[in-house]
mmCIF file of C-alpha atoms in Angstrom:
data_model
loop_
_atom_site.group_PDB
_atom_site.id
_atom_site.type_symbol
_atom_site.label_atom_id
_atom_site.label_comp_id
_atom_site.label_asym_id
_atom_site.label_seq_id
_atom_site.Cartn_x
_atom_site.Cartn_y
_atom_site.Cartn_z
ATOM 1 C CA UNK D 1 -28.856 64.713 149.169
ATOM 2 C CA UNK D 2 -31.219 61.871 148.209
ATOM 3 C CA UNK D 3 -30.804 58.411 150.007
ATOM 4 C CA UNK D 4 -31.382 55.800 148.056
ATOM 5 C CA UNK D 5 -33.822 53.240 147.889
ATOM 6 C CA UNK D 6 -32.833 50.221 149.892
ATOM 7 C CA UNK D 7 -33.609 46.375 148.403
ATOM 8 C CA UNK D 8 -34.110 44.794 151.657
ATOM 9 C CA UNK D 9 -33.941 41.098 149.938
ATOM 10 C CA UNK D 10 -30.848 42.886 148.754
ATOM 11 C CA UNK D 11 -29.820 44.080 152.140
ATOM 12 C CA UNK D 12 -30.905 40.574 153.439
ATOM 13 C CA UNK D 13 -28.610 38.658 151.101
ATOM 14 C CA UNK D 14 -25.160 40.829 151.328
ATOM 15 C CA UNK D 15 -25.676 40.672 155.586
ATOM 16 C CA UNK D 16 -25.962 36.547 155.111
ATOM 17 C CA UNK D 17 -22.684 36.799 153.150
ATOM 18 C CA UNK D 18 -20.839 39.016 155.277
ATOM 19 C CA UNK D 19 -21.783 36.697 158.524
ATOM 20 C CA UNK D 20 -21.180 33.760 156.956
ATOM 21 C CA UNK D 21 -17.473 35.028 156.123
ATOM 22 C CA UNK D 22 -16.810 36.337 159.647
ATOM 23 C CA UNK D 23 -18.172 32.634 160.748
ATOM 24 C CA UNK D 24 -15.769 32.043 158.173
ATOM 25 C CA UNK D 25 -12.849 33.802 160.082
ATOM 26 C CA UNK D 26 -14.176 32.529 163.689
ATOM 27 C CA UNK D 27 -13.687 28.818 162.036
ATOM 28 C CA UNK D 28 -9.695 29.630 161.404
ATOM 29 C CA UNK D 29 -9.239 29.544 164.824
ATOM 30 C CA UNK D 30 -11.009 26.519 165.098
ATOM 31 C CA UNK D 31 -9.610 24.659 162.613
ATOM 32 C CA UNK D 32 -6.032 26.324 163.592
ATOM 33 C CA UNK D 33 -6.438 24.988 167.377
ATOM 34 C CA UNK D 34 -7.732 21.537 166.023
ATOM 35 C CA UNK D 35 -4.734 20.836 164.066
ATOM 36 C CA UNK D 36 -2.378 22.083 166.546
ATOM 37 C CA UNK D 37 -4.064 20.202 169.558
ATOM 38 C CA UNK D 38 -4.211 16.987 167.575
ATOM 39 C CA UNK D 39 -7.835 16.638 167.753
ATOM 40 C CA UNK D 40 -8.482 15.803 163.742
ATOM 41 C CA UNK D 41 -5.951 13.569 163.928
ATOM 42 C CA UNK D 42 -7.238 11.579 167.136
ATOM 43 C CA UNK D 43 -10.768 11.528 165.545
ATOM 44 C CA UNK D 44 -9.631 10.406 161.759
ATOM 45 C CA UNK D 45 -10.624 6.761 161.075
ATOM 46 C CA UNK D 46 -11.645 6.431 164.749
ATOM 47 C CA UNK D 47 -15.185 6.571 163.258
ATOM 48 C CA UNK D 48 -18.266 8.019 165.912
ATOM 49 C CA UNK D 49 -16.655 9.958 169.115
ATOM 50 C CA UNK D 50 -17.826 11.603 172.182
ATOM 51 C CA UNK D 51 -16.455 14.845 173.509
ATOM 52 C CA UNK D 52 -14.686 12.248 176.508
ATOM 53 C CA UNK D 53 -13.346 10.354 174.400
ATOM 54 C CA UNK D 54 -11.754 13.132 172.191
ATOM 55 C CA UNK D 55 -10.809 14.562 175.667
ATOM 56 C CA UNK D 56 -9.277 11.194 176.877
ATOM 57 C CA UNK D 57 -7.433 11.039 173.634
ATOM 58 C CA UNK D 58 -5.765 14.448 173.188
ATOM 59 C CA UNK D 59 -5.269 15.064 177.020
ATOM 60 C CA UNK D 60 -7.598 17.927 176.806
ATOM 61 C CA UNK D 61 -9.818 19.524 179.197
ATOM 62 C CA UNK D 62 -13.457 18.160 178.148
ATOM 63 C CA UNK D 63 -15.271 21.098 178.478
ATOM 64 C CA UNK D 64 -13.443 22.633 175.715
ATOM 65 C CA UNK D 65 -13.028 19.960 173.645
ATOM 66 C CA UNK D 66 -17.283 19.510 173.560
ATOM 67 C CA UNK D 67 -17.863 23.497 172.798
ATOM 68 C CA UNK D 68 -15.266 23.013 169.819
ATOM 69 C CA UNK D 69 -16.866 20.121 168.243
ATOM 70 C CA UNK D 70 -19.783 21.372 168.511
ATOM 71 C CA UNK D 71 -18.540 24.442 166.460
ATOM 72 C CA UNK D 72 -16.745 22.072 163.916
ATOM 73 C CA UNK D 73 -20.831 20.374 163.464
ATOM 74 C CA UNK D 74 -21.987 23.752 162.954
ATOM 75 C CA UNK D 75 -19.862 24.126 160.467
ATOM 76 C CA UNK D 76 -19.780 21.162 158.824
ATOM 77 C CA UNK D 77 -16.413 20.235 159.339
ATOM 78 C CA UNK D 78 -17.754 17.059 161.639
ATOM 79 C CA UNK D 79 -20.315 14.990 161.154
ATOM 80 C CA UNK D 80 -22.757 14.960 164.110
ATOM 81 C CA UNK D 81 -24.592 11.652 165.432
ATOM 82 C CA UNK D 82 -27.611 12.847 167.594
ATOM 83 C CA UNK D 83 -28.608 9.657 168.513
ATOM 84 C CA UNK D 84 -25.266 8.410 170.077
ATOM 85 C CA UNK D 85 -24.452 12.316 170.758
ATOM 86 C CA UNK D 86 -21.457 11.377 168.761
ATOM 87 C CA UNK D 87 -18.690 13.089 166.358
ATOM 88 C CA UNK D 88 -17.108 11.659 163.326
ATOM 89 C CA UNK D 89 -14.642 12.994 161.012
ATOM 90 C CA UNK D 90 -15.057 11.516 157.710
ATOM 91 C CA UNK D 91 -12.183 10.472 155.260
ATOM 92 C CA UNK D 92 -12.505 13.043 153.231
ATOM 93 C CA UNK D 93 -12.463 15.855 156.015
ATOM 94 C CA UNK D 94 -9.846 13.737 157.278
ATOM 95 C CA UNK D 95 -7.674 14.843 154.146
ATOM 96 C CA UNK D 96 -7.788 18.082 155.064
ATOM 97 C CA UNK D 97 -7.883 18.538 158.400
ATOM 98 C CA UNK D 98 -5.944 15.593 159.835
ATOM 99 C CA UNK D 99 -3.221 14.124 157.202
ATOM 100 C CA UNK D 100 -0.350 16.554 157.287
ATOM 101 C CA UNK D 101 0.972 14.663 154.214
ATOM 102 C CA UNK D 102 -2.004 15.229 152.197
ATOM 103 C CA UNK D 103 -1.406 17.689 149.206
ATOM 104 C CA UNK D 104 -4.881 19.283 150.445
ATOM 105 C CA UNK D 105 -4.094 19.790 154.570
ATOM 106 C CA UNK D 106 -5.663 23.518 155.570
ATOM 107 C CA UNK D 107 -4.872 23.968 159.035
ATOM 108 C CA UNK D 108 -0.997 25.150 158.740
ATOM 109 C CA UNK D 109 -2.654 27.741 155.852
ATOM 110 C CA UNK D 110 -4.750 29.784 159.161
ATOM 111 C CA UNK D 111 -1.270 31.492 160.057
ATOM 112 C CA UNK D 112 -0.924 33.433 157.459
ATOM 113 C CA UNK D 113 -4.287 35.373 157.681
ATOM 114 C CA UNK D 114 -3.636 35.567 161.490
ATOM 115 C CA UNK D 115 -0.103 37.120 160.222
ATOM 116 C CA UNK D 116 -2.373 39.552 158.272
ATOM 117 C CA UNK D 117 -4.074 40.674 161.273
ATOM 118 C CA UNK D 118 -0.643 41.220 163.471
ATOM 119 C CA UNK D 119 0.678 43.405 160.520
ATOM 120 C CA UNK D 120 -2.903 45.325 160.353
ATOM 121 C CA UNK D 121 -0.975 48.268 161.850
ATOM 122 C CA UNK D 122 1.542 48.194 158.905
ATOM 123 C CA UNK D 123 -0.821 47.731 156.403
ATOM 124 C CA UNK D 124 -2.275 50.878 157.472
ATOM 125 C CA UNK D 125 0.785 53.128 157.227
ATOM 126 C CA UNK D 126 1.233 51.275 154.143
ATOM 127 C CA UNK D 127 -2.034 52.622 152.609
ATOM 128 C CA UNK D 128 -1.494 56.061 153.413
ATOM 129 C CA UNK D 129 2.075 56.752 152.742
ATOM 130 C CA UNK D 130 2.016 54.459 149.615
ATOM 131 C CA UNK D 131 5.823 52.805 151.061
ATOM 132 C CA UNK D 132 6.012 49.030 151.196
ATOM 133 C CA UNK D 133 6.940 46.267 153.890
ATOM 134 C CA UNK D 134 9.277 44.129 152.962
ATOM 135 C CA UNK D 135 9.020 39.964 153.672
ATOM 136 C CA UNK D 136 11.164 39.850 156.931
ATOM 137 C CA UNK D 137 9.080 42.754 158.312
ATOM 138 C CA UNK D 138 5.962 40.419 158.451
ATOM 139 C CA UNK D 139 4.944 38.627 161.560
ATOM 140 C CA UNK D 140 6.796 35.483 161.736
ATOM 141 C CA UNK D 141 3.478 33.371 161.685
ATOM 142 C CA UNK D 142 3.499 34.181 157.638
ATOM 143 C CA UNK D 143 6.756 32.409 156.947
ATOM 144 C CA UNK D 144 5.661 29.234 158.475
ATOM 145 C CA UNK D 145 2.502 29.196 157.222
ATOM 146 C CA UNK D 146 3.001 30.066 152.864
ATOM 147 C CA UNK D 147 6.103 27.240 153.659
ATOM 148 C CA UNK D 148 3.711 24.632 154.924
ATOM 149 C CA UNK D 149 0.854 25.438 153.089
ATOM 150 C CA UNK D 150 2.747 25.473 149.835
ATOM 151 C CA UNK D 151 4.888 22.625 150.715
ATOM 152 C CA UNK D 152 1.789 20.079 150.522
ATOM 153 C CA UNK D 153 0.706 21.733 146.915
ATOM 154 C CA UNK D 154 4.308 21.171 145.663
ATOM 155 C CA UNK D 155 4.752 17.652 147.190
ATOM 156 C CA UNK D 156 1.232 16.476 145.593
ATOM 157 C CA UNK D 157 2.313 17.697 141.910
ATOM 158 C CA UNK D 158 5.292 19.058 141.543
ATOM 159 C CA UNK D 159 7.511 15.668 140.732
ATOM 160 C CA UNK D 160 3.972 13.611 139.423
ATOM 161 C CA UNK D 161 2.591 16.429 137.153
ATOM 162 C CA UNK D 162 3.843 19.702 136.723
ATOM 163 C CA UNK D 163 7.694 18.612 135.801
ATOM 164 C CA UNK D 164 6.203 16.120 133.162
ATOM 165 C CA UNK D 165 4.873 19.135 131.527
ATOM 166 C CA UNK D 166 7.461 20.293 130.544
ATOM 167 C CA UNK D 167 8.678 19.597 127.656
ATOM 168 C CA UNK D 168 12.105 17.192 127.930
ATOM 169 C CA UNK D 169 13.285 18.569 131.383
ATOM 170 C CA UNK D 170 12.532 15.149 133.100
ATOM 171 C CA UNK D 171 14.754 13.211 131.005
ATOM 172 C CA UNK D 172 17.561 15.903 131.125
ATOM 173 C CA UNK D 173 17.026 15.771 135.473
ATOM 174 C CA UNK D 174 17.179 12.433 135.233
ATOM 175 C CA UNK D 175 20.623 12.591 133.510
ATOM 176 C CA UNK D 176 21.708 15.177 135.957
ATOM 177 C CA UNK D 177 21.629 18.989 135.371
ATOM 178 C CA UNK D 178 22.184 22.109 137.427
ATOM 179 C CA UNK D 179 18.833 23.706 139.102
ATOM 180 C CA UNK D 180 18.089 26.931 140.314
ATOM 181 C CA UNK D 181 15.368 27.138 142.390
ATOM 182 C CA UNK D 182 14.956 31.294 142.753
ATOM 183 C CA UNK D 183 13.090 32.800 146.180
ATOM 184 C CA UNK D 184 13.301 28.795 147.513
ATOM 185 C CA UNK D 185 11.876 30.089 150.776
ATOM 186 C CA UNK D 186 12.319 27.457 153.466
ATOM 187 C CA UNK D 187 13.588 25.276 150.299
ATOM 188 C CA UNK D 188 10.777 22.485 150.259
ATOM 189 C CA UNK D 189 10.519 22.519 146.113
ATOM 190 C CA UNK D 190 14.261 22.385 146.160
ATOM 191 C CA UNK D 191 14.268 18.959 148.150
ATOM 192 C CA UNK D 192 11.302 17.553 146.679
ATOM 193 C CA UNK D 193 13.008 17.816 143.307
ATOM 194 C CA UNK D 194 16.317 16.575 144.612
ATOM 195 C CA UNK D 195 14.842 13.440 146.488
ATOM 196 C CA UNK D 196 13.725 12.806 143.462
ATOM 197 C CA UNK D 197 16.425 13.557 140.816
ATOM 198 C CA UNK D 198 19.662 11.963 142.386
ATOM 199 C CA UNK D 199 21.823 12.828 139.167
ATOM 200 C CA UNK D 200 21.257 16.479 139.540
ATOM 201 C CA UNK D 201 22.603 19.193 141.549
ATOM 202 C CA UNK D 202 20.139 21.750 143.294
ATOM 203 C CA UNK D 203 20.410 25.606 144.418
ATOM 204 C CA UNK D 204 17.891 27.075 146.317
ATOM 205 C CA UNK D 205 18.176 31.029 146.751
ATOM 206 C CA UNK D 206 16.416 33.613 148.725
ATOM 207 C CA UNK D 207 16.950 36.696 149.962
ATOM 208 C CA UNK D 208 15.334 36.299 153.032
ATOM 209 C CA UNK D 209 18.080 35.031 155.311
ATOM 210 C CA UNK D 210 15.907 33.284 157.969
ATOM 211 C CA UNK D 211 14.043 31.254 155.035
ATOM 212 C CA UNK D 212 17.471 30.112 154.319
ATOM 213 C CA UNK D 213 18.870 29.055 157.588
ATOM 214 C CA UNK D 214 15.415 26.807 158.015
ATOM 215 C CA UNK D 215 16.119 25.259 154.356
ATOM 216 C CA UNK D 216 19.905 24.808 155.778
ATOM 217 C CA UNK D 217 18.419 22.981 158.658
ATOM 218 C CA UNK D 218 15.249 21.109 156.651
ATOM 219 C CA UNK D 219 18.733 19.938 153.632
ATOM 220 C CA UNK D 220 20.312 18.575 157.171
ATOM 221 C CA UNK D 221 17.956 16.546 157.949
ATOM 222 C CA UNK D 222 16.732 14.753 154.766
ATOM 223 C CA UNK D 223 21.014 14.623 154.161
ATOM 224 C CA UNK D 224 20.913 15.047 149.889
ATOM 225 C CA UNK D 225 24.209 15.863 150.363
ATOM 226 C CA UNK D 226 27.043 17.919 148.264
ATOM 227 C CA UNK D 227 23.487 18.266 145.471
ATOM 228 C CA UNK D 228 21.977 20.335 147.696
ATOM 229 C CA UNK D 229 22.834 24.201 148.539
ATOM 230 C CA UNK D 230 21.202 26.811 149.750
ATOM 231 C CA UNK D 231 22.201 30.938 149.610
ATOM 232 C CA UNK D 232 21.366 33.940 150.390
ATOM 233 C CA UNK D 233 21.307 35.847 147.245
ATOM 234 C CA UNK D 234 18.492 38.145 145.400
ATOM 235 C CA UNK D 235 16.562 37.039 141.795
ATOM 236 C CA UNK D 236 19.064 39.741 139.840
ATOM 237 C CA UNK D 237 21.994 38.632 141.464
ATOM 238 C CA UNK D 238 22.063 34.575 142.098
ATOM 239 C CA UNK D 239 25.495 33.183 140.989
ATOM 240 C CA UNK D 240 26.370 30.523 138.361
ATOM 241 C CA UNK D 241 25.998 29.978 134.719
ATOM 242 C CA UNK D 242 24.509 27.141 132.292
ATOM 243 C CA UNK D 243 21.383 26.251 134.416
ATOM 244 C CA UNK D 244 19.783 23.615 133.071
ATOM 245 C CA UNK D 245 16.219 24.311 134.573
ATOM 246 C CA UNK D 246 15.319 27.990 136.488
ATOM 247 C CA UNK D 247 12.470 27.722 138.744
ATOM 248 C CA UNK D 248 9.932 30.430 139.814
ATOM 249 C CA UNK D 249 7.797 28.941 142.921
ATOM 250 C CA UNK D 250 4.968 31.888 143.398
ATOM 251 C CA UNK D 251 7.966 34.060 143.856
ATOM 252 C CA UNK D 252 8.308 35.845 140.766
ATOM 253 C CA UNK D 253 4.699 38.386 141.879
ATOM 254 C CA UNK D 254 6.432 39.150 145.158
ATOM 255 C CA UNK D 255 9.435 40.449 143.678
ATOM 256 C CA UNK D 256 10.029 44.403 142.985
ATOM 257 C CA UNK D 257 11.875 44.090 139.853
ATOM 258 C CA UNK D 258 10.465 40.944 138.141
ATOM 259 C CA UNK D 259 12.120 42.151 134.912
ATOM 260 C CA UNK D 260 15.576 41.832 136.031
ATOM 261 C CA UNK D 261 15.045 38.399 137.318
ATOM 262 C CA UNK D 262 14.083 37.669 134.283
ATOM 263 C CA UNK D 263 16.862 39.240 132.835
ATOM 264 C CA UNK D 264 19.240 37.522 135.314
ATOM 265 C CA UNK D 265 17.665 34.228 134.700
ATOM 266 C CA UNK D 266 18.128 34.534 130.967
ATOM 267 C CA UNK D 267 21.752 35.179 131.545
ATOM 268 C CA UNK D 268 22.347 32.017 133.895
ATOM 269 C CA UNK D 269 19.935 29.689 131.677
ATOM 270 C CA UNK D 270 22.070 26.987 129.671
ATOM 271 C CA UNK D 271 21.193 27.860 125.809
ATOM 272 C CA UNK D 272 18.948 24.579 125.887
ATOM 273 C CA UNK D 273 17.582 25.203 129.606
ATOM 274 C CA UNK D 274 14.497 25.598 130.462
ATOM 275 C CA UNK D 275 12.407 28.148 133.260
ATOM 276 C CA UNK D 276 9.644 26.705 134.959
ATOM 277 C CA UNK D 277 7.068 29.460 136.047
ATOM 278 C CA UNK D 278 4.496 28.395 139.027
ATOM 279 C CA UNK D 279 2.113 31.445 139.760
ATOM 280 C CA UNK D 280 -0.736 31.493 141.465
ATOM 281 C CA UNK D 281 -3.631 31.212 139.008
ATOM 282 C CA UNK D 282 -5.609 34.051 137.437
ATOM 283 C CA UNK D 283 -7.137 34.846 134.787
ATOM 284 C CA UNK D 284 -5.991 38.547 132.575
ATOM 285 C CA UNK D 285 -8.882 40.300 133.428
ATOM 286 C CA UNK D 286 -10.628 41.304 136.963
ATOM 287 C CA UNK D 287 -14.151 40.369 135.706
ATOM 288 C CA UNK D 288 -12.742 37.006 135.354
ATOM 289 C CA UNK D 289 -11.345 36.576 138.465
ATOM 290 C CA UNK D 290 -14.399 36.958 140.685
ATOM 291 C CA UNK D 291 -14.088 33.836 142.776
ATOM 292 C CA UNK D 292 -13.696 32.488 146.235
ATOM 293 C CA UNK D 293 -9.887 31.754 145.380
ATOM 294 C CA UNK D 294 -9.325 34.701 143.639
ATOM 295 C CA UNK D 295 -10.637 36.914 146.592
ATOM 296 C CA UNK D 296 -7.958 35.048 148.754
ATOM 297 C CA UNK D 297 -5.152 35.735 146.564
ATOM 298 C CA UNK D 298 -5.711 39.245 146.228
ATOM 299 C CA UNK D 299 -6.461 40.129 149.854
ATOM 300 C CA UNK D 300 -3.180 38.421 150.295
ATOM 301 C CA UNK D 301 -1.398 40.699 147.748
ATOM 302 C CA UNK D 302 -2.784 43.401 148.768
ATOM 303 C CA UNK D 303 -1.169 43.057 152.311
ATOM 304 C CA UNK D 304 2.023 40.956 151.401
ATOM 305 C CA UNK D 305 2.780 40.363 147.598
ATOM 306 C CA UNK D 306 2.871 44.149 146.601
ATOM 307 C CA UNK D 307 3.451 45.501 150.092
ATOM 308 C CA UNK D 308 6.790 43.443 149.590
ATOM 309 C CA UNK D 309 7.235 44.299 145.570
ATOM 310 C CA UNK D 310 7.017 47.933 146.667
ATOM 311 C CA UNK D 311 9.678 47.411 149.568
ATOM 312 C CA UNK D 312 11.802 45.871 147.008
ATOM 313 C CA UNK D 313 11.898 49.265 144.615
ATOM 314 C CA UNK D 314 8.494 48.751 143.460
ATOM 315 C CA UNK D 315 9.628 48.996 139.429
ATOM 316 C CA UNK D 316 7.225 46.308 138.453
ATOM 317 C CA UNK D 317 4.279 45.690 141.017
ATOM 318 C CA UNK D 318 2.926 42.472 139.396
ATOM 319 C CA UNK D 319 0.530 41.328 142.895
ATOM 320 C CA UNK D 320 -0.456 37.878 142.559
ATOM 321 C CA UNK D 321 -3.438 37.778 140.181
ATOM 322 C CA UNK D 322 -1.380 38.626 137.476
ATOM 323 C CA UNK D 323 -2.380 36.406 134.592
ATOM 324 C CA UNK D 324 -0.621 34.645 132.053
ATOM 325 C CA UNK D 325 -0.278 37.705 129.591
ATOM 326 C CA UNK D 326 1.772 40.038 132.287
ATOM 327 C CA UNK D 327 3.916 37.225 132.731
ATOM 328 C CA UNK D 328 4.452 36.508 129.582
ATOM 329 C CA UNK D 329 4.965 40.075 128.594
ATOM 330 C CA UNK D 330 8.137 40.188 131.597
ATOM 331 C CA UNK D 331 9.985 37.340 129.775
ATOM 332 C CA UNK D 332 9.147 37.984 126.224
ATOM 333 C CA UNK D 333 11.157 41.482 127.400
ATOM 334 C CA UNK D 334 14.032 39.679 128.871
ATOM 335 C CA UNK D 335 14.272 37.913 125.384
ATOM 336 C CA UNK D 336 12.329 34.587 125.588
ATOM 337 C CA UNK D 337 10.148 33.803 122.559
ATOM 338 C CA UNK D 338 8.885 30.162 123.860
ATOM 339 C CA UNK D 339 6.129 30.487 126.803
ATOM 340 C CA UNK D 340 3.627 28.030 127.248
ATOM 341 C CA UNK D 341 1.081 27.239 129.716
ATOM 342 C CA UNK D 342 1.709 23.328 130.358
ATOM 343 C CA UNK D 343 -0.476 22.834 133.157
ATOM 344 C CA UNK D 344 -2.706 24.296 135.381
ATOM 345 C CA UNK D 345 -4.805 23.689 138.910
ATOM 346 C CA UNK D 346 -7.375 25.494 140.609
ATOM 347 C CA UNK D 347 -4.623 27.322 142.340
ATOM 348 C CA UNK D 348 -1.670 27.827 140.474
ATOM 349 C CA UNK D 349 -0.163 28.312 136.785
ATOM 350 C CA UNK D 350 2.244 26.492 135.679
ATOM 351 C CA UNK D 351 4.389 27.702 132.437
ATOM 352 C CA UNK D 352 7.232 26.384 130.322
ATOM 353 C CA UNK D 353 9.902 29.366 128.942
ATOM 354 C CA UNK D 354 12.727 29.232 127.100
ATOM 355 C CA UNK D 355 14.464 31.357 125.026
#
């Protein structure tokens, strides 16, 4: 057998990547323990810090708190002073890492690759016996971490951009219409849209029953009222009729029968309704999708989005780089003729179907 040549500059380069993405994974933790210590958010607008300070602050031990910033300077996620022998977080890190409100706050997000690594054992058996594991089966760190994460996305364009792309469903939620918000998880789409849509009356369902009993809790608290309801129910099986607006929040890739949602969804839509698809964004082909975000979303399908598809009966495995065409394709089969891409970000798209 002949070895081949080796392209050391080759070599070289692919090593540098591979470090830098396990320096990669080391940050997680980093950034994971900053956020849930409070350090970013002691050190945002507080401008040039010492490690005592930052100690003082966050009633930390300082020892600690100087080895992490130092690693959050390696990385770049501080700014270093070596003059003062200071720290500063700057405003735009501080979007990030320290304003839980901000549509682009990363810290809750480290959970669900940490999830990843508790299920490792499940993957495995997954791989080799080709059987699924469903959503509740993951380690609980994965719920609360796709609910936050996605929560921010949602509450940054959800009611300011991807709604007014649609085409007339603002002015019919602003007269009041039924909404089904299908695979709600923890139901943070479902409130967002009701706070803002007082004349309309909002359904979140999921079939994951914990997901529900934390959007029962979250609708408690923000009080919308008789508007708001949440069930357990699956995407085939939901109940009511005459929906005015359907919603698919990067649920519709997770499920194992996609095609029957649809199905379902066309028989529940009001003949002038209107389904609003949010998937995570992709391009059709896999030579197109070669990209830091793409890599992300299908190391998480691999693990979670089909692992769960093929729990669910596995008749349509979609994963969640599906593109626009395999989307289309599942409602154009469930009898819509209108789909349109009305928007799109760096991490999701967002399509308008009706029938």
């Amino acid at each position: 057998m002949n070895t081949p040549a080796i392209d050391q500059t080759k070599l070289n380069d692919f090593i540098t990547r591979a470090v830098g993405d396990l320096s990669a994974g080391y940050g997680g933790v980093m950034v994971s323990l900053g956020g849930k210590l409070g350090l970013y958010q002691a050190m945002a607008g507080a401008g040039p810090i010492s490690a005592q300070e930052l100690a003082a602050r966050t009633a930390c031990a300082e020892r600690y708190v100087s080895e992490w910033l130092n690693s959050q300077a390696a990385g770049g996620y501080v700014d270093y002073h070596a003059v003062s022998q200071t720290y500063e977080l700057s405003a735009e890190q501080a979007m990030v890492l320290a304003d839980e409100d901000s549509p682009v706050y990363l810290p809750h997000a480290w959970n669900i690759p940490a999830s990843m690594w508790f299920d490792e054992a499940k993957a495995i058996e997954a791989f080799r016996t080709g059987q699924g594991v469903a959503w509740a089966d993951h380690n609980g760190r994965l719920f609360c971490g796709v609910a936050a994460f996605y929560r921010n996305a949602y509450r940054g364009s959800l009611v300011s951009a991807w709604l007014p792309a649609l085409d007339g469903v603002v002015e019919r939620l602003e007269a009041g219409i039924d909404v089904a918000d299908i695979g709600c998880g923890h139901g943070h789409s479902t409130l967002l849209m009701a706070d803002a849509f007082p004349r309309s009356r909002f359904y979140g369902f999921d079939a994951h029953a914990a997901s529900i009993a934390e959007a029962r809790q979250l609708a408690g608290e923000a009080n919308p009222g008789e508007r708001v309801r949440f069930e357990v129910a699956r995407a085939a099986d939901y109940p009511g009729k005459h929906y005015g607006l359907i919603c698919f929040f990067d649920a519709l890739h997770d499920m194992g029968d996609p095609d029957a949602a649809a199905r379902h969804a066309a028989s529940t839509l009001a003949a002038d309704g209107t389904v609003m698809l949010i998937e995570p964004f992709a391009n059709d082909r896999v030579e197109d999708n070669i990209s830091p975000i793409a890599r992300l979303y299908y190391a998480a399908s691999t693990t979670i989005c089909c692992a769960h598809a093929i729990s669910d009966g596995g008749h349509r495995v979609l994963g969640a780089q599906a593109g626009e065409a395999r989307l289309a394709e599942v409602f154009r089969k469930a009898g819509f003729t209108h789909i349109r891409r009305a928007a799109e970000t760096p991490f999701n798209l967002i399509l308008e179907v009706r029938r």
